[in-house]
């Protein structure tokens, strides 16, 4: 299988303001969000980044999608490096995170056309994709309703449709089912499987064990910015434990190492 | 190019498709100015029209009285219709001996005007005859000054009438008041040049202020900017698309304000719109438009950079306010200067160059095109710098994702 995303020795730090230092109860002015992370994600698989809040999952995904820059290390998406080929990566990636919002004033229909133009998708292809994605997620009935008036679930569906306008080969979803009701969550997870079967490379981040067990082919467990485990999901079961137990063991191990 | 146009169109739609924004950005500025100035104009004219003015005249002649009186049909003692003159001011005839009393009353502010004609002026009129006429008023009293200026007009006309009687004698009437040759065009130009530059930069700025922060700081705060930043378009294209669309919108907003002023002028100053426009030809208007466009770029660039730097809409508003105040202060400089400054380097300073160039155009300064040329070049260079800065800021995650 071809590695579509290659992350090598990725490190990202943030400077903490005095206020943030108080909140985090630390005297350190720099926080290491991602600490020498390396992993790969292949074509036709769903790779899950599992970790507690603040572990560095979202930061990693934001680095991959070129929203922020890594301090050191390299990331290649479909053979293009984040350091010099940001635009090439953005053309090939569909990124979805709660940080990215839609303008509430506009309708899904308007926004689809707008983002299609920014992605240089020709009008005919855009129209066909719009019909397909809006139909699949049931957005068509709300196509002319302002985003601000849509329910959270419908808004999330619109965001997914917009992230896939340009039919990207690599899909990066941060917490794909967060805030969704169970029916919408199922639509989303079913669609992720469908995309995987269509040969896309997919990375999701989550802290929900059941979601990883349900849809991921491989899992990377990230604690305190460090990748503690990165293997196929089948290996977890083969090691005679379950994902939840493995996760808590790794958190405990990291906590011991950290206090040393 | 395509991306710039796409972003331009989205920013444009954001305003045009929102009835509230269309109202507040495009219609309200003009409407508010029209209403405020019209009301101000009405109050001023009501104030000046309150009293007709009290005038005392020594030896009033029939010819002069007729000038400030309205002819109406009346009846003579036999009941036959006859033209009589209805006086528009409270004018009384007094004797030479009483004149000093009225001078004192004018000094005290309880009388407006005293005019002293020589005895038998019209009867003695002959070629070579010169008459001295004393006009006395109190410059510190608005009412007195208003009445004086009205009666000076009558006196000028009266002098003209007398001249005709003595066949071309030009110095038949000597007025003992200083009178300045009145030049309509120059006076209008002076008035426009002191007031307009300040108003124009204020309107351009407030237009940019009403939409700029929303389009950049607002998008940052709501997280929609991040959505735009992961698009496969250059950050410079995003910056240009936003600056161009905001400039056009700010210009429309400023034009709305401008129309408000122009249409309120008849009530404000007692001038007709056509009078104002007649002073300036097409070349002047074209120069003004080029000047305004280049200025709006600078203002929008400034507002955009400050907005991009701000973490929230509220912070952007707070940070832009000092810039707005500085702009107004620069605008006010035109009020205290006699014409435009002549050193070319002054036209390199953004905002100040707009105010001075506009003054030059309004006063029909022959160097105005050169001033405008330097101003536009300087403004475009500054705008390019600001767009570059904005692009750098869009690249900076510290600025774009600051919490």
XYZ file of C-alpha atoms in Angstrom:
663
model
C 0.000 0.000 0.000
C 1.161 3.483 -0.820
C 1.865 5.824 2.089
C -0.168 8.978 1.380
C 0.794 10.794 4.552
C 4.290 10.521 5.963
C 5.010 12.300 9.246
C 8.638 12.208 10.385
C 9.909 13.491 13.715
C 7.227 16.176 13.934
C 7.651 18.635 16.799
C 5.468 21.623 17.570
C 5.725 23.968 20.537
C 3.548 26.875 21.637
C 4.555 29.867 23.648
C 2.423 30.246 26.777
C 1.281 33.654 27.952
C 1.313 34.406 31.701
C -2.430 33.775 31.777
C -2.072 30.437 29.989
C 0.733 29.486 32.390
C -1.638 30.075 35.319
C -4.375 28.008 33.672
C -1.954 25.156 32.881
C -0.379 25.531 36.356
C 3.132 25.664 35.024
C 6.067 28.051 35.120
C 7.330 26.885 31.705
C 6.844 29.521 29.017
C 6.904 26.949 26.203
C 4.535 23.998 25.876
C 5.543 21.034 23.735
C 2.294 20.082 21.998
C 3.754 17.455 19.678
C 6.981 15.701 20.595
C 8.959 13.979 17.796
C 5.986 12.243 16.255
C 6.426 9.838 13.323
C 3.780 7.779 11.539
C 2.353 7.010 8.122
C -1.157 6.709 6.733
C -1.837 4.569 3.698
C -4.141 4.700 0.757
C -7.378 2.768 1.384
C -7.174 2.844 5.175
C -8.563 4.755 8.101
C -5.851 5.668 10.562
C -7.058 6.713 14.016
C -5.151 9.071 16.307
C -6.445 8.263 19.774
C -5.613 10.378 22.776
C -6.957 12.366 25.703
C -7.752 16.081 25.410
C -4.602 18.149 24.981
C -2.528 15.170 23.819
C -1.586 16.917 20.560
C -3.998 15.195 18.141
C -5.530 18.359 16.714
C -2.144 20.104 16.535
C -0.792 17.178 14.503
C -3.748 17.323 12.110
C -3.430 21.108 11.772
C 0.240 20.691 10.869
C -0.626 18.065 8.251
C -3.281 20.291 6.702
C -0.821 23.274 6.554
C -2.952 25.431 8.840
C 0.053 25.793 11.172
C 3.765 25.165 10.718
C 5.842 22.536 12.472
C 8.913 23.619 14.476
C 10.881 20.689 13.156
C 10.367 17.414 11.360
C 8.773 16.762 7.979
C 5.342 15.989 6.642
C 4.648 14.724 3.128
C 1.149 14.470 1.709
C 0.928 12.549 -1.535
C 4.633 13.248 -2.107
C 4.402 17.020 -1.414
C 6.197 18.574 1.541
C 4.531 21.059 3.927
C 7.565 23.319 3.918
C 7.516 24.382 0.270
C 4.380 23.000 -1.314
C 1.554 24.177 0.897
C -0.765 24.947 -2.011
C -0.195 21.510 -3.582
C -1.101 19.863 -0.277
C -4.214 21.996 0.145
C -5.356 20.877 -3.294
C -5.105 17.227 -2.244
C -6.452 17.307 1.267
C -9.947 17.535 2.725
C -9.691 18.906 6.253
C -12.489 19.010 8.785
C -12.150 20.342 12.301
C -14.306 22.248 14.728
C -11.857 25.174 14.353
C -13.012 25.733 10.803
C -16.362 27.483 10.736
C -18.748 28.448 7.987
C -20.123 31.930 7.519
C -23.572 31.781 9.029
C -24.974 34.395 6.683
C -24.624 32.244 3.561
C -26.541 29.160 2.429
C -24.952 25.709 1.826
C -25.642 26.216 -1.857
C -23.764 29.535 -2.007
C -20.849 28.237 0.067
C -20.496 25.107 -2.057
C -20.161 27.208 -5.210
C -17.792 29.621 -3.460
C -15.409 26.935 -2.197
C -15.634 25.048 -5.510
C -14.357 28.184 -7.272
C -11.534 28.587 -4.730
C -10.601 24.946 -5.389
C -10.750 25.651 -9.157
C -13.337 22.898 -9.681
C -15.060 23.485 -13.027
C -18.762 24.405 -12.719
C -20.097 21.188 -14.281
C -18.096 18.891 -12.020
C -18.993 21.078 -9.032
C -22.701 20.823 -9.855
C -22.521 17.039 -10.132
C -20.620 16.743 -6.828
C -23.031 19.092 -5.148
C -25.989 16.959 -6.235
C -24.220 13.826 -5.049
C -23.006 15.115 -1.652
C -26.136 17.132 -0.841
C -28.247 14.070 -1.709
C -26.143 11.714 0.383
C -26.268 13.889 3.498
C -29.826 15.146 3.023
C -28.608 18.718 2.638
C -30.674 19.325 -0.512
C -33.763 20.248 1.468
C -31.734 22.844 3.376
C -29.627 24.065 0.459
C -31.162 27.534 0.590
C -31.363 27.871 4.379
C -28.704 30.094 5.963
C -26.010 28.101 7.793
C -26.797 30.061 10.966
C -30.301 28.609 10.980
C -29.223 24.968 10.550
C -29.036 22.407 13.367
C -25.572 21.363 14.638
C -25.856 18.019 12.875
C -26.851 19.528 9.547
C -24.077 22.111 9.864
C -21.550 19.308 10.398
C -22.879 17.508 7.329
C -22.550 20.690 5.268
C -18.957 21.043 6.475
C -18.176 17.482 5.410
C -19.699 18.106 1.979
C -17.653 21.319 1.613
C -14.436 19.577 2.714
C -14.911 17.052 -0.099
C -15.765 19.503 -2.914
C -12.471 18.852 -4.721
C -12.611 15.055 -4.301
C -9.385 14.939 -2.257
C -7.250 11.779 -2.080
C -6.411 12.459 1.570
C -9.029 13.173 4.204
C -8.213 14.522 7.652
C -11.114 14.611 10.111
C -10.676 15.969 13.620
C -13.250 14.406 15.975
C -15.636 13.496 13.126
C -18.614 12.548 15.296
C -18.292 15.138 18.056
C -21.578 16.822 18.889
C -23.575 14.679 16.491
C -26.699 12.701 17.343
C -26.409 8.936 16.835
C -28.229 8.954 13.513
C -25.997 11.637 11.999
C -22.905 9.991 13.535
C -23.806 6.771 11.733
C -24.224 8.569 8.414
C -20.753 10.059 8.879
C -19.008 6.820 9.899
C -20.676 4.912 7.057
C -19.492 7.562 4.636
C -15.920 7.391 5.974
C -15.929 3.642 5.284
C -17.263 4.327 1.821
C -14.439 6.792 1.167
C -11.858 4.303 2.425
C -13.256 1.665 0.081
C -12.967 4.186 -2.724
C -9.207 4.265 -2.057
C -8.821 7.430 0.022
C -6.282 7.761 2.809
C -8.126 8.890 5.936
C -6.842 10.131 9.283
C -9.267 10.782 12.112
C -8.557 11.975 15.612
C -10.780 10.981 18.507
C -10.939 10.115 22.168
C -13.810 7.663 21.647
C -12.634 4.019 21.824
C -15.733 2.589 20.169
C -15.293 4.804 17.111
C -11.722 3.574 16.643
C -12.786 -0.035 17.099
C -15.622 0.393 14.652
C -13.925 2.075 11.699
C -10.134 2.283 12.054
C -7.688 -0.106 10.409
C -4.720 1.131 12.360
C -4.426 3.193 15.502
C -1.807 5.548 16.904
C -2.155 6.273 20.609
C -0.835 9.702 21.475
C -0.236 10.847 25.039
C 1.438 14.099 26.061
C 2.473 14.799 22.474
C 4.256 11.466 22.104
C 3.176 8.535 19.976
C 3.095 5.628 22.426
C 1.695 2.967 20.145
C 1.129 2.691 16.386
C -0.076 -0.638 15.041
C -2.997 -2.290 13.213
C -6.078 -2.586 15.367
C -5.911 -6.379 14.999
C -2.600 -6.322 16.923
C -4.342 -4.915 19.971
C -6.607 -7.913 20.205
C -3.697 -10.272 19.447
C -1.777 -8.848 22.407
C -4.488 -10.239 24.695
C -5.893 -6.914 25.899
C -8.513 -4.463 24.660
C -8.017 -0.945 23.328
C -9.349 0.734 26.451
C -7.000 -1.198 28.781
C -4.044 -0.610 26.459
C -4.798 3.094 26.407
C -4.951 3.432 30.195
C -1.742 1.432 30.574
C 0.014 3.777 28.163
C -1.314 6.880 29.936
C -0.075 5.491 33.266
C 3.311 4.676 31.743
C 3.670 8.182 30.309
C 2.682 9.693 33.617
C 5.407 7.671 35.389
C 8.019 8.714 32.787
C 6.941 12.306 32.980
C 7.256 12.475 36.771
C 10.741 11.039 36.685
C -6.726 36.305 -10.455
C -9.683 33.961 -10.312
C -9.337 33.584 -6.545
C -9.135 37.360 -6.039
C -12.377 37.796 -7.971
C -14.061 34.922 -6.076
C -13.153 36.447 -2.717
C -14.102 39.926 -3.948
C -17.520 38.615 -5.008
C -18.126 36.844 -1.701
C -17.278 39.979 0.328
C -19.516 42.027 -1.960
C -22.404 39.549 -1.614
C -21.966 39.533 2.150
C -22.943 43.214 2.197
C -25.252 43.466 -0.819
C -27.392 40.480 0.135
C -27.799 41.644 3.714
C -30.565 44.253 3.857
C -29.362 45.538 7.214
C -25.820 46.079 5.931
C -27.036 47.749 2.738
C -29.039 50.081 4.933
C -26.239 50.835 7.373
C -23.342 50.978 4.900
C -24.931 52.518 1.832
C -28.186 54.279 2.619
C -27.981 55.497 6.197
C -24.765 57.574 5.900
C -26.224 59.725 3.121
C -29.690 59.852 4.612
C -28.447 60.785 8.086
C -26.218 63.554 6.754
C -29.041 64.865 4.586
C -31.435 64.918 7.537
C -28.967 66.385 10.044
C -27.719 69.091 7.687
C -31.213 69.932 6.482
C -32.422 70.290 10.050
C -29.342 72.380 10.885
C -29.980 74.503 7.798
C -33.616 75.013 8.755
C -32.703 75.961 12.299
C -30.127 78.462 11.046
C -32.498 80.029 8.537
C -35.277 80.115 11.140
C -32.883 81.819 13.496
C -31.885 84.469 10.982
C -35.455 84.917 9.790
C -36.826 85.353 13.293
C -36.608 89.120 13.289
C -36.625 91.329 10.251
C -34.076 93.581 11.911
C -34.310 97.084 13.279
C -32.983 99.766 11.010
C -32.860 103.484 11.551
C -32.363 105.700 8.495
C -31.595 109.391 8.422
C -33.060 111.080 5.344
C -34.474 107.940 3.693
C -35.119 108.453 0.008
C -38.085 106.931 -1.813
C -35.848 105.159 -4.318
C -33.939 103.378 -1.561
C -37.037 102.454 0.463
C -38.574 100.831 -2.613
C -35.616 98.448 -2.830
C -36.189 96.703 0.454
C -39.942 96.833 0.354
C -42.323 94.500 -1.410
C -44.766 96.107 -3.811
C -48.372 95.061 -3.032
C -51.733 96.319 -4.103
C -53.260 98.752 -1.627
C -55.825 101.519 -1.692
C -55.384 105.261 -1.737
C -57.555 107.635 0.302
C -60.291 107.463 -2.376
C -60.397 103.680 -2.212
C -58.740 103.273 -5.655
C -56.243 100.481 -6.108
C -52.620 101.622 -5.904
C -49.204 100.027 -5.461
C -47.821 100.463 -1.960
C -44.540 99.177 -0.561
C -44.625 96.808 2.343
C -41.425 97.013 4.320
C -39.607 93.774 5.030
C -37.596 95.184 7.870
C -38.535 97.256 10.844
C -37.244 100.501 9.398
C -37.790 103.886 10.909
C -36.853 107.311 9.704
C -34.958 109.461 12.188
C -33.456 112.927 12.229
C -29.734 113.689 12.136
C -29.927 114.755 15.767
C -31.190 111.333 16.821
C -28.400 109.417 15.021
C -26.015 109.444 17.983
C -28.652 107.843 20.210
C -28.971 104.992 17.727
C -25.196 104.583 17.478
C -25.173 104.095 21.230
C -28.053 101.632 21.038
C -26.212 99.626 18.360
C -23.105 99.582 20.595
C -25.271 98.247 23.402
C -26.697 95.593 21.126
C -30.362 96.664 21.236
C -30.474 98.112 17.723
C -29.167 96.601 14.509
C -28.338 99.193 11.906
C -28.040 102.895 11.239
C -27.810 104.399 7.736
C -27.191 108.116 7.318
C -27.999 109.606 3.890
C -27.202 113.253 3.115
C -30.180 115.576 2.927
C -31.971 115.747 -0.465
C -29.704 113.143 -2.026
C -31.853 112.361 -5.020
C -32.746 116.018 -5.643
C -29.131 117.184 -5.557
C -27.990 114.403 -7.815
C -25.994 115.718 -10.760
C -22.838 114.765 -12.621
C -19.852 115.346 -10.369
C -21.886 115.117 -7.169
C -20.538 112.778 -4.520
C -22.523 111.638 -1.518
C -21.190 110.078 1.660
C -23.355 107.454 3.253
C -22.620 106.167 6.690
C -23.509 102.584 7.546
C -23.108 101.675 11.206
C -23.559 98.246 12.716
C -22.234 96.008 15.480
C -20.013 93.210 14.227
C -20.339 91.309 17.466
C -24.066 90.844 17.031
C -25.142 88.167 14.546
C -28.457 89.853 13.892
C -26.769 93.199 13.302
C -24.238 91.671 10.925
C -26.980 89.860 8.999
C -29.057 93.002 8.621
C -25.963 94.997 7.636
C -25.027 92.543 4.911
C -28.597 92.616 3.556
C -28.735 96.398 3.471
C -25.259 96.630 1.923
C -26.766 94.696 -0.965
C -29.589 97.217 -1.259
C -27.094 100.076 -1.132
C -25.032 98.556 -3.946
C -28.125 98.268 -6.090
C -29.176 101.789 -5.103
C -25.782 103.140 -6.138
C -26.244 101.431 -9.489
C -29.652 103.036 -9.913
C -28.289 106.462 -9.113
C -25.460 105.970 -11.572
C -27.955 105.371 -14.319
C -29.695 108.599 -13.390
C -26.495 110.599 -13.811
C -25.478 108.849 -17.014
C -22.444 106.823 -16.278
C -21.104 108.715 -13.286
C -19.290 105.951 -11.380
C -18.514 107.528 -8.019
C -21.783 109.103 -7.221
C -22.229 107.274 -3.935
C -19.464 106.850 -1.411
C -20.184 104.191 1.149
C -18.314 104.581 4.369
C -18.078 100.859 4.906
C -15.372 98.637 3.593
C -16.750 96.465 0.899
C -14.953 93.552 -0.719
C -15.527 92.582 -4.293
C -17.771 89.537 -4.035
C -16.667 86.553 -6.138
C -19.184 83.741 -6.067
C -16.865 81.088 -7.378
C -13.974 81.934 -5.116
C -16.147 82.133 -2.052
C -17.776 78.802 -2.803
C -14.366 77.231 -3.497
C -13.001 78.569 -0.217
C -15.961 77.257 1.714
C -15.873 73.850 0.052
C -12.102 73.608 0.448
C -12.206 74.216 4.172
C -15.063 71.871 4.934
C -15.008 69.170 2.309
C -11.560 67.540 2.731
C -12.262 66.817 6.369
C -15.717 65.454 5.623
C -14.416 63.332 2.751
C -11.642 61.624 4.730
C -14.059 61.156 7.624
C -16.648 59.501 5.398
C -14.106 57.310 3.641
C -12.782 56.196 6.987
C -16.150 55.578 8.588
C -17.220 53.619 5.493
C -14.135 51.405 5.788
C -14.629 51.150 9.544
C -18.170 49.874 9.210
C -17.186 46.816 7.140
C -13.416 46.263 7.406
C -13.191 44.876 10.960
C -16.174 42.591 10.337
C -14.566 41.152 7.215
C -11.209 40.319 8.830
C -11.298 40.461 12.653
C -14.875 39.127 12.601
C -13.918 36.211 10.364
C -10.938 35.491 12.604
C -13.066 35.551 15.718
C -15.737 33.289 14.249
C -13.237 30.811 12.796
C -14.284 31.328 9.175
C -10.893 32.838 8.337
C -9.212 29.471 9.058
C -11.563 27.854 6.532
C -10.350 30.342 3.940
C -6.682 29.868 4.886
C -6.689 26.138 4.052
C -7.925 26.827 0.526
C -5.365 26.269 -2.251
C -5.042 29.985 -2.986
C -2.213 32.359 -2.237
C -2.536 34.420 0.936
C -1.730 37.488 -1.164
C -4.816 36.723 -3.283
C -6.951 36.563 -0.147
C -5.493 39.892 1.020
C -6.040 41.554 -2.374
C -9.561 40.177 -2.781
C -10.557 41.531 0.595
C -8.858 44.920 0.221
C -10.372 45.492 -3.246
C -13.917 44.578 -2.255
C -13.760 46.560 0.972
C -12.415 49.548 -0.974
C -15.313 49.511 -3.427
C -17.820 49.149 -0.598
C -16.183 51.904 1.457
C -16.201 54.161 -1.589
C -19.918 53.530 -2.114
C -20.479 54.338 1.528
C -18.481 57.560 1.131
C -20.378 58.474 -2.040
C -23.613 58.025 -0.146
C -22.372 60.506 2.457
C -21.207 62.828 -0.300
C -24.627 62.780 -1.976
C -26.105 63.530 1.434
C -23.998 66.689 1.683
C -24.649 67.830 -1.866
C -28.399 67.390 -1.556
C -28.547 69.143 1.804
C -26.584 72.173 0.554
C -29.665 74.058 -0.694
C -31.081 74.039 2.818
C -27.769 74.319 4.638
C -26.177 77.192 2.756
C -28.940 78.498 0.589
C -27.078 77.259 -2.474
C -28.401 75.161 -5.319
C -26.801 71.826 -6.211
C -26.290 73.062 -9.766
C -24.444 76.117 -8.408
C -21.994 73.898 -6.580
C -21.475 71.542 -9.494
C -21.108 74.371 -12.011
C -17.881 75.518 -10.360
C -16.112 72.250 -11.106
C -15.692 70.795 -14.567
C -15.356 67.171 -15.603
C -11.571 67.168 -15.203
C -11.890 68.333 -11.581
C -14.441 65.625 -10.819
C -12.298 62.946 -12.502
C -9.267 64.071 -10.458
C -11.348 63.897 -7.297
C -12.527 60.381 -8.098
C -8.993 59.110 -8.794
C -7.846 60.774 -5.587
C -10.650 59.235 -3.534
C -10.051 55.764 -4.954
C -6.364 55.859 -4.091
C -7.160 57.185 -0.620
C -9.766 54.543 0.093
C -7.140 51.871 -0.676
C -4.847 53.315 1.986
C -7.642 53.571 4.542
C -8.937 50.063 3.859
C -5.358 48.755 3.950
C -4.846 50.349 7.368
C -8.178 49.106 8.698
C -7.464 45.614 7.321
C -4.008 45.398 8.913
C -5.322 46.555 12.293
C -8.263 44.126 11.990
C -5.963 41.230 11.138
C -3.845 42.066 14.160
C -6.870 42.174 16.491
C -8.139 39.068 18.247
C -11.756 40.146 18.114
C -14.148 42.523 16.433
C -14.308 44.558 19.615
C -10.536 44.880 19.846
C -10.382 45.936 16.194
C -12.918 48.699 16.873
C -10.901 49.930 19.841
C -7.603 49.924 17.933
C -9.006 51.647 14.852
C -10.525 54.526 16.815
C -7.199 56.391 17.393
C -6.437 56.119 13.661
C -9.850 57.597 12.911
C -9.226 60.491 15.276
C -5.806 61.173 13.732
C -7.465 61.203 10.303
C -9.992 63.774 11.473
C -7.205 65.952 12.888
C -5.381 65.738 9.543
C -8.663 66.635 7.824
C -9.035 69.702 9.995
C -5.655 71.061 8.803
C -7.355 72.210 5.585
C -9.473 74.596 7.645
C -6.464 76.565 8.846
C -4.442 76.758 5.683
C -4.680 79.292 2.908
C -4.820 77.002 -0.082
C -2.831 73.825 -0.640
C 0.758 73.401 0.559
C 3.288 73.661 -2.266
C 6.167 71.338 -1.256
C 5.866 68.115 -3.309
C 7.132 65.978 -0.442
C 4.001 66.809 1.571
C 2.075 64.800 -1.014
C 3.955 61.655 -0.038
C 2.265 61.586 3.358
C -0.888 59.444 3.237
C -4.116 61.166 4.305
C -2.422 64.588 4.522
C -1.763 64.358 0.779
C -5.455 63.637 0.128
C -6.586 66.623 2.153
C -4.102 68.957 0.447
C -4.777 67.636 -3.074
C -8.492 68.008 -2.545
C -7.976 71.583 -1.339
C -5.933 72.251 -4.482
C -8.669 70.860 -6.758
C -11.420 72.773 -4.983
C -9.500 76.036 -5.229
C -8.752 75.375 -8.915
C -5.002 75.420 -8.189
C -3.164 74.987 -11.505
C -0.754 72.482 -9.900
C -3.608 70.268 -8.675
C -3.079 67.512 -11.324
C 0.580 67.195 -10.254
C -0.345 67.054 -6.597
C -2.913 64.357 -7.370
C -0.355 62.411 -9.399
C 2.171 62.378 -6.547
C -0.588 61.571 -4.057
C -1.933 58.644 -6.088
C 1.580 57.237 -6.630
C 2.370 57.562 -2.922
C -0.974 56.062 -1.914
C -0.576 53.088 -4.255
C 2.914 52.452 -2.887
C 1.612 52.591 0.678
C -1.303 50.293 -0.245
C 1.096 47.786 -1.821
C 3.091 47.854 1.423
C -0.050 47.329 3.500
C -1.257 44.434 1.300
C 2.206 42.859 1.636
C 1.989 43.282 5.408
C -1.514 41.801 5.437
C -0.274 38.815 3.429
C 2.546 38.291 5.927
C 0.008 38.461 8.739
C -2.202 35.866 7.024
C 0.895 33.637 6.965
C 1.586 34.118 10.666
C -0.140 31.517 12.799
C 0.688 33.564 15.889
C -1.473 36.373 14.550
C -4.159 34.354 12.811
C -4.734 31.819 15.572
C -4.004 33.924 18.648
C -6.366 33.088 21.474
